[in-house]
PDB file of N, CA and C in Angstrom:
ATOM      1  N   MET A   1       0.839  -1.174   0.000  1.00 94.00           N
ATOM      2  CA  MET A   1       0.000   0.000   0.000  1.00 94.00           C
ATOM      3  C   MET A   1       0.888   1.242   0.000  1.00 94.00           C
ATOM      4  N   ILE A   2       0.541   2.188  -0.868  1.00 96.00           N
ATOM      5  CA  ILE A   2       1.269   3.455  -0.963  1.00 96.00           C
ATOM      6  C   ILE A   2       0.262   4.564  -0.668  1.00 96.00           C
ATOM      7  N   GLU A   3       0.551   5.396   0.335  1.00 95.00           N
ATOM      8  CA  GLU A   3      -0.325   6.520   0.645  1.00 95.00           C
ATOM      9  C   GLU A   3       0.268   7.788   0.047  1.00 95.00           C
ATOM     10  N   PHE A   4      -0.582   8.603  -0.583  1.00 95.00           N
ATOM     11  CA  PHE A   4      -0.130   9.846  -1.215  1.00 95.00           C
ATOM     12  C   PHE A   4      -1.233  10.887  -1.122  1.00 95.00           C
ATOM     13  N   VAL A   5      -0.885  12.135  -1.436  1.00 93.00           N
ATOM     14  CA  VAL A   5      -1.814  13.255  -1.294  1.00 93.00           C
ATOM     15  C   VAL A   5      -1.900  14.022  -2.608  1.00 93.00           C
ATOM     16  N   VAL A   6      -3.131  14.370  -2.995  1.00 93.00           N
ATOM     17  CA  VAL A   6      -3.381  15.274  -4.121  1.00 93.00           C
ATOM     18  C   VAL A   6      -4.052  16.502  -3.523  1.00 93.00           C
ATOM     19  N   LYS A   7      -3.275  17.579  -3.414  1.00 89.00           N
ATOM     20  CA  LYS A   7      -3.706  18.820  -2.755  1.00 89.00           C
ATOM     21  C   LYS A   7      -4.238  18.508  -1.361  1.00 89.00           C
ATOM     22  N   ASP A   8      -5.583  18.516  -1.155  1.00 86.00           N
ATOM     23  CA  ASP A   8      -6.132  18.285   0.187  1.00 86.00           C
ATOM     24  C   ASP A   8      -6.738  16.893   0.360  1.00 86.00           C
ATOM     25  N   ARG A   9      -6.561  15.997  -0.606  1.00 91.00           N
ATOM     26  CA  ARG A   9      -7.176  14.663  -0.538  1.00 91.00           C
ATOM     27  C   ARG A   9      -6.131  13.576  -0.355  1.00 91.00           C
ATOM     28  N   ARG A  10      -6.313  12.773   0.702  1.00 93.00           N
ATOM     29  CA  ARG A  10      -5.416  11.644   0.939  1.00 93.00           C
ATOM     30  C   ARG A  10      -5.934  10.425   0.183  1.00 93.00           C
ATOM     31  N   MET A  11      -5.004   9.718  -0.451  1.00 96.00           N
ATOM     32  CA  MET A  11      -5.352   8.538  -1.229  1.00 96.00           C
ATOM     33  C   MET A  11      -4.399   7.409  -0.902  1.00 96.00           C
ATOM     34  N   ARG A  12      -4.842   6.190  -1.190  1.00 96.00           N
ATOM     35  CA  ARG A  12      -4.007   5.006  -1.028  1.00 96.00           C
ATOM     36  C   ARG A  12      -4.087   4.186  -2.308  1.00 96.00           C
ATOM     37  N   TYR A  13      -2.921   3.704  -2.731  1.00 97.00           N
ATOM     38  CA  TYR A  13      -2.850   2.847  -3.914  1.00 97.00           C
ATOM     39  C   TYR A  13      -2.402   1.469  -3.475  1.00 97.00           C
ATOM     40  N   TYR A  14      -3.174   0.462  -3.844  1.00 97.00           N
ATOM     41  CA  TYR A  14      -2.857  -0.931  -3.551  1.00 97.00           C
ATOM     42  C   TYR A  14      -2.414  -1.591  -4.858  1.00 97.00           C
ATOM     43  N   PRO A  15      -1.087  -1.688  -5.099  1.00 95.00           N
ATOM     44  CA  PRO A  15      -0.608  -2.192  -6.390  1.00 95.00           C
ATOM     45  C   PRO A  15      -0.979  -3.647  -6.664  1.00 95.00           C
ATOM     46  N   ASP A  16      -1.101  -4.475  -5.630  1.00 95.00           N
ATOM     47  CA  ASP A  16      -1.438  -5.880  -5.859  1.00 95.00           C
ATOM     48  C   ASP A  16      -2.845  -6.040  -6.433  1.00 95.00           C
ATOM     49  N   ASP A  17      -3.775  -5.200  -5.982  1.00 95.00           N
ATOM     50  CA  ASP A  17      -5.160  -5.265  -6.449  1.00 95.00           C
ATOM     51  C   ASP A  17      -5.471  -4.219  -7.516  1.00 95.00           C
ATOM     52  N   ASP A  18      -4.530  -3.306  -7.773  1.00 95.00           N
ATOM     53  CA  ASP A  18      -4.711  -2.189  -8.711  1.00 95.00           C
ATOM     54  C   ASP A  18      -5.940  -1.347  -8.343  1.00 95.00           C
ATOM     55  N   VAL A  19      -6.048  -1.015  -7.043  1.00 96.00           N
ATOM     56  CA  VAL A  19      -7.174  -0.246  -6.518  1.00 96.00           C
ATOM     57  C   VAL A  19      -6.637   1.022  -5.871  1.00 96.00           C
ATOM     58  N   ILE A  20      -7.337   2.138  -6.099  1.00 97.00           N
ATOM     59  CA  ILE A  20      -7.017   3.404  -5.439  1.00 97.00           C
ATOM     60  C   ILE A  20      -8.206   3.770  -4.569  1.00 97.00           C
ATOM     61  N   THR A  21      -7.935   4.072  -3.289  1.00 96.00           N
ATOM     62  CA  THR A  21      -8.991   4.481  -2.368  1.00 96.00           C
ATOM     63  C   THR A  21      -8.746   5.927  -1.949  1.00 96.00           C
ATOM     64  N   ILE A  22      -9.808   6.573  -1.498  1.00 95.00           N
ATOM     65  CA  ILE A  22      -9.723   7.973  -1.094  1.00 95.00           C
ATOM     66  C   ILE A  22     -10.383   8.119   0.273  1.00 95.00           C
ATOM     67  N   ARG A  23      -9.833   9.011   1.093  1.00 93.00           N
ATOM     68  CA  ARG A  23     -10.372   9.260   2.428  1.00 93.00           C
ATOM     69  C   ARG A  23     -11.670  10.039   2.297  1.00 93.00           C
ATOM     70  N   LYS A  24     -12.692   9.594   2.993  1.00 88.00           N
ATOM     71  CA  LYS A  24     -14.004  10.233   2.933  1.00 88.00           C
ATOM     72  C   LYS A  24     -13.952  11.616   3.573  1.00 88.00           C
ATOM     73  N   MET A  25     -14.612  12.593   2.932  1.00 84.00           N
ATOM     74  CA  MET A  25     -14.690  13.959   3.459  1.00 84.00           C
ATOM     75  C   MET A  25     -16.144  14.398   3.484  1.00 84.00           C
ATOM     76  N   ILE A  26     -16.487  15.199   4.496  1.00 81.00           N
ATOM     77  CA  ILE A  26     -17.806  15.810   4.584  1.00 81.00           C
ATOM     78  C   ILE A  26     -17.607  17.303   4.795  1.00 81.00           C
ATOM     79  N   LYS A  27     -18.175  18.107   3.905  1.00 81.00           N
ATOM     80  CA  LYS A  27     -18.062  19.571   3.952  1.00 81.00           C
ATOM     81  C   LYS A  27     -16.610  20.029   3.981  1.00 81.00           C
ATOM     82  N   GLY A  28     -15.756  19.360   3.204  1.00 77.00           N
ATOM     83  CA  GLY A  28     -14.359  19.758   3.079  1.00 77.00           C
ATOM     84  C   GLY A  28     -13.449  19.320   4.209  1.00 77.00           C
ATOM     85  N   VAL A  29     -13.947  18.495   5.143  1.00 80.00           N
ATOM     86  CA  VAL A  29     -13.154  18.038   6.280  1.00 80.00           C
ATOM     87  C   VAL A  29     -13.178  16.509   6.305  1.00 80.00           C
ATOM     88  N   GLU A  30     -12.000  15.904   6.542  1.00 83.00           N
ATOM     89  CA  GLU A  30     -11.941  14.457   6.637  1.00 83.00           C
ATOM     90  C   GLU A  30     -12.786  13.960   7.807  1.00 83.00           C
ATOM     91  N   THR A  31     -13.434  12.828   7.617  1.00 82.00           N
ATOM     92  CA  THR A  31     -14.229  12.256   8.696  1.00 82.00           C
ATOM     93  C   THR A  31     -13.318  11.740   9.801  1.00 82.00           C
ATOM     94  N   LYS A  32     -13.856  11.646  10.997  1.00 83.00           N
ATOM     95  CA  LYS A  32     -13.063  11.165  12.127  1.00 83.00           C
ATOM     96  C   LYS A  32     -12.858   9.665  12.060  1.00 83.00           C
ATOM     97  N   HIS A  33     -13.764   8.974  11.379  1.00 85.00           N
ATOM     98  CA  HIS A  33     -13.645   7.527  11.218  1.00 85.00           C
ATOM     99  C   HIS A  33     -12.596   7.242  10.156  1.00 85.00           C
ATOM    100  N   ASN A  34     -11.943   6.133  10.280  1.00 85.00           N
ATOM    101  CA  ASN A  34     -10.936   5.737   9.296  1.00 85.00           C
ATOM    102  C   ASN A  34     -11.656   5.125   8.103  1.00 85.00           C
ATOM    103  N   ASP A  35     -12.380   5.952   7.346  1.00 91.00           N
ATOM    104  CA  ASP A  35     -13.244   5.498   6.260  1.00 91.00           C
ATOM    105  C   ASP A  35     -12.598   5.800   4.909  1.00 91.00           C
ATOM    106  N   TRP A  36     -12.190   4.753   4.199  1.00 94.00           N
ATOM    107  CA  TRP A  36     -11.581   4.872   2.882  1.00 94.00           C
ATOM    108  C   TRP A  36     -12.518   4.259   1.858  1.00 94.00           C
ATOM    109  N   ARG A  37     -12.790   4.989   0.782  1.00 94.00           N
ATOM    110  CA  ARG A  37     -13.699   4.523  -0.266  1.00 94.00           C
ATOM    111  C   ARG A  37     -12.926   4.275  -1.555  1.00 94.00           C
ATOM    112  N   PRO A  38     -13.219   3.170  -2.251  1.00 96.00           N
ATOM    113  CA  PRO A  38     -12.556   2.945  -3.545  1.00 96.00           C
ATOM    114  C   PRO A  38     -13.045   3.962  -4.570  1.00 96.00           C
ATOM    115  N   ILE A  39     -12.133   4.435  -5.393  1.00 96.00           N
ATOM    116  CA  ILE A  39     -12.474   5.391  -6.445  1.00 96.00           C
ATOM    117  C   ILE A  39     -13.034   4.619  -7.628  1.00 96.00           C
ATOM    118  N   LYS A  40     -14.153   5.095  -8.165  1.00 96.00           N
ATOM    119  CA  LYS A  40     -14.765   4.472  -9.338  1.00 96.00           C
ATOM    120  C   LYS A  40     -14.276   5.205 -10.586  1.00 96.00           C
ATOM    121  N   PHE A  41     -13.700   4.450 -11.503  1.00 97.00           N
ATOM    122  CA  PHE A  41     -13.192   5.010 -12.745  1.00 97.00           C
ATOM    123  C   PHE A  41     -14.111   4.626 -13.893  1.00 97.00           C
ATOM    124  N   SER A  42     -14.192   5.493 -14.882  1.00 96.00           N
ATOM    125  CA  SER A  42     -14.951   5.197 -16.095  1.00 96.00           C
ATOM    126  C   SER A  42     -14.066   5.485 -17.299  1.00 96.00           C
ATOM    127  N   SER A  43     -14.379   4.858 -18.400  1.00 95.00           N
ATOM    128  CA  SER A  43     -13.597   5.043 -19.616  1.00 95.00           C
ATOM    129  C   SER A  43     -13.959   6.373 -20.267  1.00 95.00           C
ATOM    130  N   ASN A  44     -12.960   7.033 -20.817  1.00 89.00           N
ATOM    131  CA  ASN A  44     -13.231   8.289 -21.514  1.00 89.00           C
ATOM    132  C   ASN A  44     -13.443   8.063 -23.015  1.00 89.00           C
ATOM    133  N   GLY A  45     -13.466   6.815 -23.448  1.00 89.00           N
ATOM    134  CA  GLY A  45     -13.678   6.497 -24.856  1.00 89.00           C
ATOM    135  C   GLY A  45     -12.404   6.438 -25.670  1.00 89.00           C
ATOM    136  N   LYS A  46     -11.284   6.796 -25.076  1.00 91.00           N
ATOM    137  CA  LYS A  46      -9.998   6.788 -25.778  1.00 91.00           C
ATOM    138  C   LYS A  46      -9.025   5.811 -25.132  1.00 91.00           C
ATOM    139  N   GLY A  47      -9.530   4.934 -24.263  1.00 91.00           N
ATOM    140  CA  GLY A  47      -8.681   3.934 -23.633  1.00 91.00           C
ATOM    141  C   GLY A  47      -8.125   4.325 -22.278  1.00 91.00           C
ATOM    142  N   TYR A  48      -8.465   5.498 -21.780  1.00 93.00           N
ATOM    143  CA  TYR A  48      -7.988   5.940 -20.463  1.00 93.00           C
ATOM    144  C   TYR A  48      -9.121   5.858 -19.459  1.00 93.00           C
ATOM    145  N   LEU A  49      -8.774   5.569 -18.210  1.00 96.00           N
ATOM    146  CA  LEU A  49      -9.752   5.538 -17.133  1.00 96.00           C
ATOM    147  C   LEU A  49      -9.666   6.841 -16.351  1.00 96.00           C
ATOM    148  N   LYS A  50     -10.810   7.475 -16.111  1.00 96.00           N
ATOM    149  CA  LYS A  50     -10.804   8.754 -15.398  1.00 96.00           C
ATOM    150  C   LYS A  50     -11.846   8.738 -14.286  1.00 96.00           C
ATOM    151  N   CYS A  51     -11.656   9.642 -13.334  1.00 96.00           N
ATOM    152  CA  CYS A  51     -12.614   9.839 -12.255  1.00 96.00           C
ATOM    153  C   CYS A  51     -12.802  11.337 -12.070  1.00 96.00           C
ATOM    154  N   ASN A  52     -13.880  11.700 -11.418  1.00 95.00           N
ATOM    155  CA  ASN A  52     -14.188  13.099 -11.164  1.00 95.00           C
ATOM    156  C   ASN A  52     -14.229  13.283  -9.647  1.00 95.00           C
ATOM    157  N   LEU A  53     -13.209  13.946  -9.089  1.00 92.00           N
ATOM    158  CA  LEU A  53     -13.088  14.092  -7.638  1.00 92.00           C
ATOM    159  C   LEU A  53     -13.101  15.559  -7.229  1.00 92.00           C
ATOM    160  N   ALA A  54     -13.617  15.812  -6.035  1.00 88.00           N
ATOM    161  CA  ALA A  54     -13.584  17.165  -5.472  1.00 88.00           C
ATOM    162  C   ALA A  54     -12.212  17.385  -4.839  1.00 88.00           C
ATOM    163  N   ILE A  55     -11.437  18.290  -5.432  1.00 87.00           N
ATOM    164  CA  ILE A  55     -10.122  18.665  -4.931  1.00 87.00           C
ATOM    165  C   ILE A  55     -10.194  20.148  -4.596  1.00 87.00           C
ATOM    166  N   GLU A  56      -9.969  20.483  -3.340  1.00 85.00           N
ATOM    167  CA  GLU A  56     -10.098  21.866  -2.852  1.00 85.00           C
ATOM    168  C   GLU A  56     -11.456  22.454  -3.241  1.00 85.00           C
ATOM    169  N   CYS A  57     -12.517  21.677  -2.997  1.00 83.00           N
ATOM    170  CA  CYS A  57     -13.916  22.079  -3.224  1.00 83.00           C
ATOM    171  C   CYS A  57     -14.264  22.336  -4.691  1.00 83.00           C
ATOM    172  N   ARG A  58     -13.451  21.851  -5.626  1.00 89.00           N
ATOM    173  CA  ARG A  58     -13.746  21.956  -7.068  1.00 89.00           C
ATOM    174  C   ARG A  58     -13.596  20.579  -7.674  1.00 89.00           C
ATOM    175  N   TYR A  59     -14.556  20.192  -8.512  1.00 92.00           N
ATOM    176  CA  TYR A  59     -14.472  18.882  -9.153  1.00 92.00           C
ATOM    177  C   TYR A  59     -13.450  18.913 -10.275  1.00 92.00           C
ATOM    178  N   THR A  60     -12.611  17.890 -10.287  1.00 92.00           N
ATOM    179  CA  THR A  60     -11.503  17.801 -11.235  1.00 92.00           C
ATOM    180  C   THR A  60     -11.456  16.390 -11.808  1.00 92.00           C
ATOM    181  N   ASN A  61     -11.263  16.279 -13.133  1.00 93.00           N
ATOM    182  CA  ASN A  61     -11.069  14.980 -13.763  1.00 93.00           C
ATOM    183  C   ASN A  61      -9.619  14.555 -13.573  1.00 93.00           C
ATOM    184  N   LEU A  62      -9.428  13.348 -13.066  1.00 94.00           N
ATOM    185  CA  LEU A  62      -8.093  12.795 -12.873  1.00 94.00           C
ATOM    186  C   LEU A  62      -8.029  11.426 -13.537  1.00 94.00           C
ATOM    187  N   TYR A  63      -6.917  11.153 -14.205  1.00 95.00           N
ATOM    188  CA  TYR A  63      -6.745   9.878 -14.881  1.00 95.00           C
ATOM    189  C   TYR A  63      -6.026   8.895 -13.971  1.00 95.00           C
ATOM    190  N   LYS A  64      -6.454   7.638 -14.028  1.00 96.00           N
ATOM    191  CA  LYS A  64      -5.890   6.606 -13.164  1.00 96.00           C
ATOM    192  C   LYS A  64      -4.389   6.456 -13.381  1.00 96.00           C
ATOM    193  N   GLU A  65      -3.957   6.498 -14.627  1.00 94.00           N
ATOM    194  CA  GLU A  65      -2.527   6.374 -14.951  1.00 94.00           C
ATOM    195  C   GLU A  65      -1.700   7.451 -14.244  1.00 94.00           C
ATOM    196  N   ARG A  66      -2.231   8.673 -14.213  1.00 93.00           N
ATOM    197  CA  ARG A  66      -1.513   9.773 -13.577  1.00 93.00           C
ATOM    198  C   ARG A  66      -1.519   9.635 -12.052  1.00 93.00           C
ATOM    199  N   LEU A  67      -2.609   9.129 -11.479  1.00 96.00           N
ATOM    200  CA  LEU A  67      -2.644   8.908 -10.024  1.00 96.00           C
ATOM    201  C   LEU A  67      -1.645   7.830  -9.605  1.00 96.00           C
ATOM    202  N   ILE A  68      -1.531   6.774 -10.398  1.00 95.00           N
ATOM    203  CA  ILE A  68      -0.565   5.720 -10.097  1.00 95.00           C
ATOM    204  C   ILE A  68       0.858   6.257 -10.217  1.00 95.00           C
ATOM    205  N   TYR A  69       1.108   7.074 -11.233  1.00 93.00           N
ATOM    206  CA  TYR A  69       2.436   7.673 -11.403  1.00 93.00           C
ATOM    207  C   TYR A  69       2.769   8.567 -10.207  1.00 93.00           C
ATOM    208  N   LEU A  70       1.787   9.353  -9.744  1.00 94.00           N
ATOM    209  CA  LEU A  70       2.000  10.223  -8.591  1.00 94.00           C
ATOM    210  C   LEU A  70       2.275   9.403  -7.328  1.00 94.00           C
ATOM    211  N   ALA A  71       1.597   8.282  -7.167  1.00 95.00           N
ATOM    212  CA  ALA A  71       1.831   7.430  -6.004  1.00 95.00           C
ATOM    213  C   ALA A  71       3.274   6.939  -5.964  1.00 95.00           C
ATOM    214  N   ASN A  72       3.842   6.658  -7.127  1.00 94.00           N
ATOM    215  CA  ASN A  72       5.209   6.151  -7.203  1.00 94.00           C
ATOM    216  C   ASN A  72       6.263   7.252  -7.276  1.00 94.00           C
ATOM    217  N   HIS A  73       5.852   8.485  -7.619  1.00 92.00           N
ATOM    218  CA  HIS A  73       6.761   9.632  -7.719  1.00 92.00           C
ATOM    219  C   HIS A  73       6.132  10.816  -6.985  1.00 92.00           C
ATOM    220  N   PRO A  74       6.214  10.870  -5.640  1.00 91.00           N
ATOM    221  CA  PRO A  74       5.486  11.869  -4.855  1.00 91.00           C
ATOM    222  C   PRO A  74       5.888  13.319  -5.102  1.00 91.00           C
ATOM    223  N   ASP A  75       7.066  13.583  -5.662  1.00 89.00           N
ATOM    224  CA  ASP A  75       7.481  14.969  -5.913  1.00 89.00           C
ATOM    225  C   ASP A  75       6.942  15.514  -7.231  1.00 89.00           C
ATOM    226  N   TRP A  76       6.287  14.683  -8.009  1.00 90.00           N
ATOM    227  CA  TRP A  76       5.789  15.075  -9.328  1.00 90.00           C
ATOM    228  C   TRP A  76       4.530  15.933  -9.201  1.00 90.00           C
ATOM    229  N   ASN A  77       4.376  16.940 -10.073  1.00 89.00           N
ATOM    230  CA  ASN A  77       3.207  17.815 -10.090  1.00 89.00           C
ATOM    231  C   ASN A  77       2.169  17.209 -11.029  1.00 89.00           C
ATOM    232  N   ILE A  78       1.099  16.651 -10.480  1.00 90.00           N
ATOM    233  CA  ILE A  78       0.082  15.977 -11.285  1.00 90.00           C
ATOM    234  C   ILE A  78      -0.679  16.951 -12.182  1.00 90.00           C
ATOM    235  N   PHE A  79      -0.729  18.223 -11.830  1.00 88.00           N
ATOM    236  CA  PHE A  79      -1.507  19.188 -12.595  1.00 88.00           C
ATOM    237  C   PHE A  79      -0.719  19.904 -13.680  1.00 88.00           C
ATOM    238  N   GLY A  80       0.590  19.653 -13.781  1.00 82.00           N
ATOM    239  CA  GLY A  80       1.336  20.360 -14.814  1.00 82.00           C
ATOM    240  C   GLY A  80       2.554  19.624 -15.318  1.00 82.00           C
ATOM    241  N   GLY A  81       2.835  18.470 -14.749  1.00 65.00           N
ATOM    242  CA  GLY A  81       4.047  17.748 -15.130  1.00 65.00           C
ATOM    243  C   GLY A  81       3.790  16.706 -16.184  1.00 65.00           C
ATOM    244  N   THR A  82       4.809  16.432 -16.973  1.00 71.00           N
ATOM    245  CA  THR A  82       4.728  15.343 -17.938  1.00 71.00           C
ATOM    246  C   THR A  82       5.310  14.097 -17.301  1.00 71.00           C
ATOM    247  N   MET A  83       4.763  12.964 -17.674  1.00 66.00           N
ATOM    248  CA  MET A  83       5.249  11.708 -17.114  1.00 66.00           C
ATOM    249  C   MET A  83       6.441  11.234 -17.922  1.00 66.00           C
ATOM    250  N   ILE A  84       7.499  10.847 -17.257  1.00 69.00           N
ATOM    251  CA  ILE A  84       8.727  10.376 -17.902  1.00 69.00           C
ATOM    252  C   ILE A  84       8.927   8.917 -17.498  1.00 69.00           C
ATOM    253  N   ASN A  85       9.317   8.085 -18.459  1.00 60.00           N
ATOM    254  CA  ASN A  85       9.595   6.678 -18.218  1.00 60.00           C
ATOM    255  C   ASN A  85       8.397   5.942 -17.617  1.00 60.00           C
ATOM    256  N   VAL A  86       7.236   6.094 -18.228  1.00 53.00           N
ATOM    257  CA  VAL A  86       6.056   5.386 -17.775  1.00 53.00           C
ATOM    258  C   VAL A  86       6.200   3.932 -18.173  1.00 53.00           C
ATOM    259  N   ASN A  87       6.096   3.033 -17.202  1.00 50.00           N
ATOM    260  CA  ASN A  87       6.206   1.597 -17.496  1.00 50.00           C
ATOM    261  C   ASN A  87       4.861   0.952 -17.462  1.00 50.00           C
TER     262      ASN A  87
END
């Protein structure tokens, strides 16, 4: 399990199951319970899986490939960086 953060949202990536979970928030604040929900991805029609998440109170489309890359490279800027050596 790899835990990482996208702005104000904590996420966990489980590489063995290829699942990404996100910490539940209510009104912009994390819940007191240790409640992690799996992220549901849908196809964008071009072969990529995307999700629509509230990041800093604004909904943002994020691609699964980029979230996995961020989990493995925590210093990378997901909103403006290009991925190098994607395996």
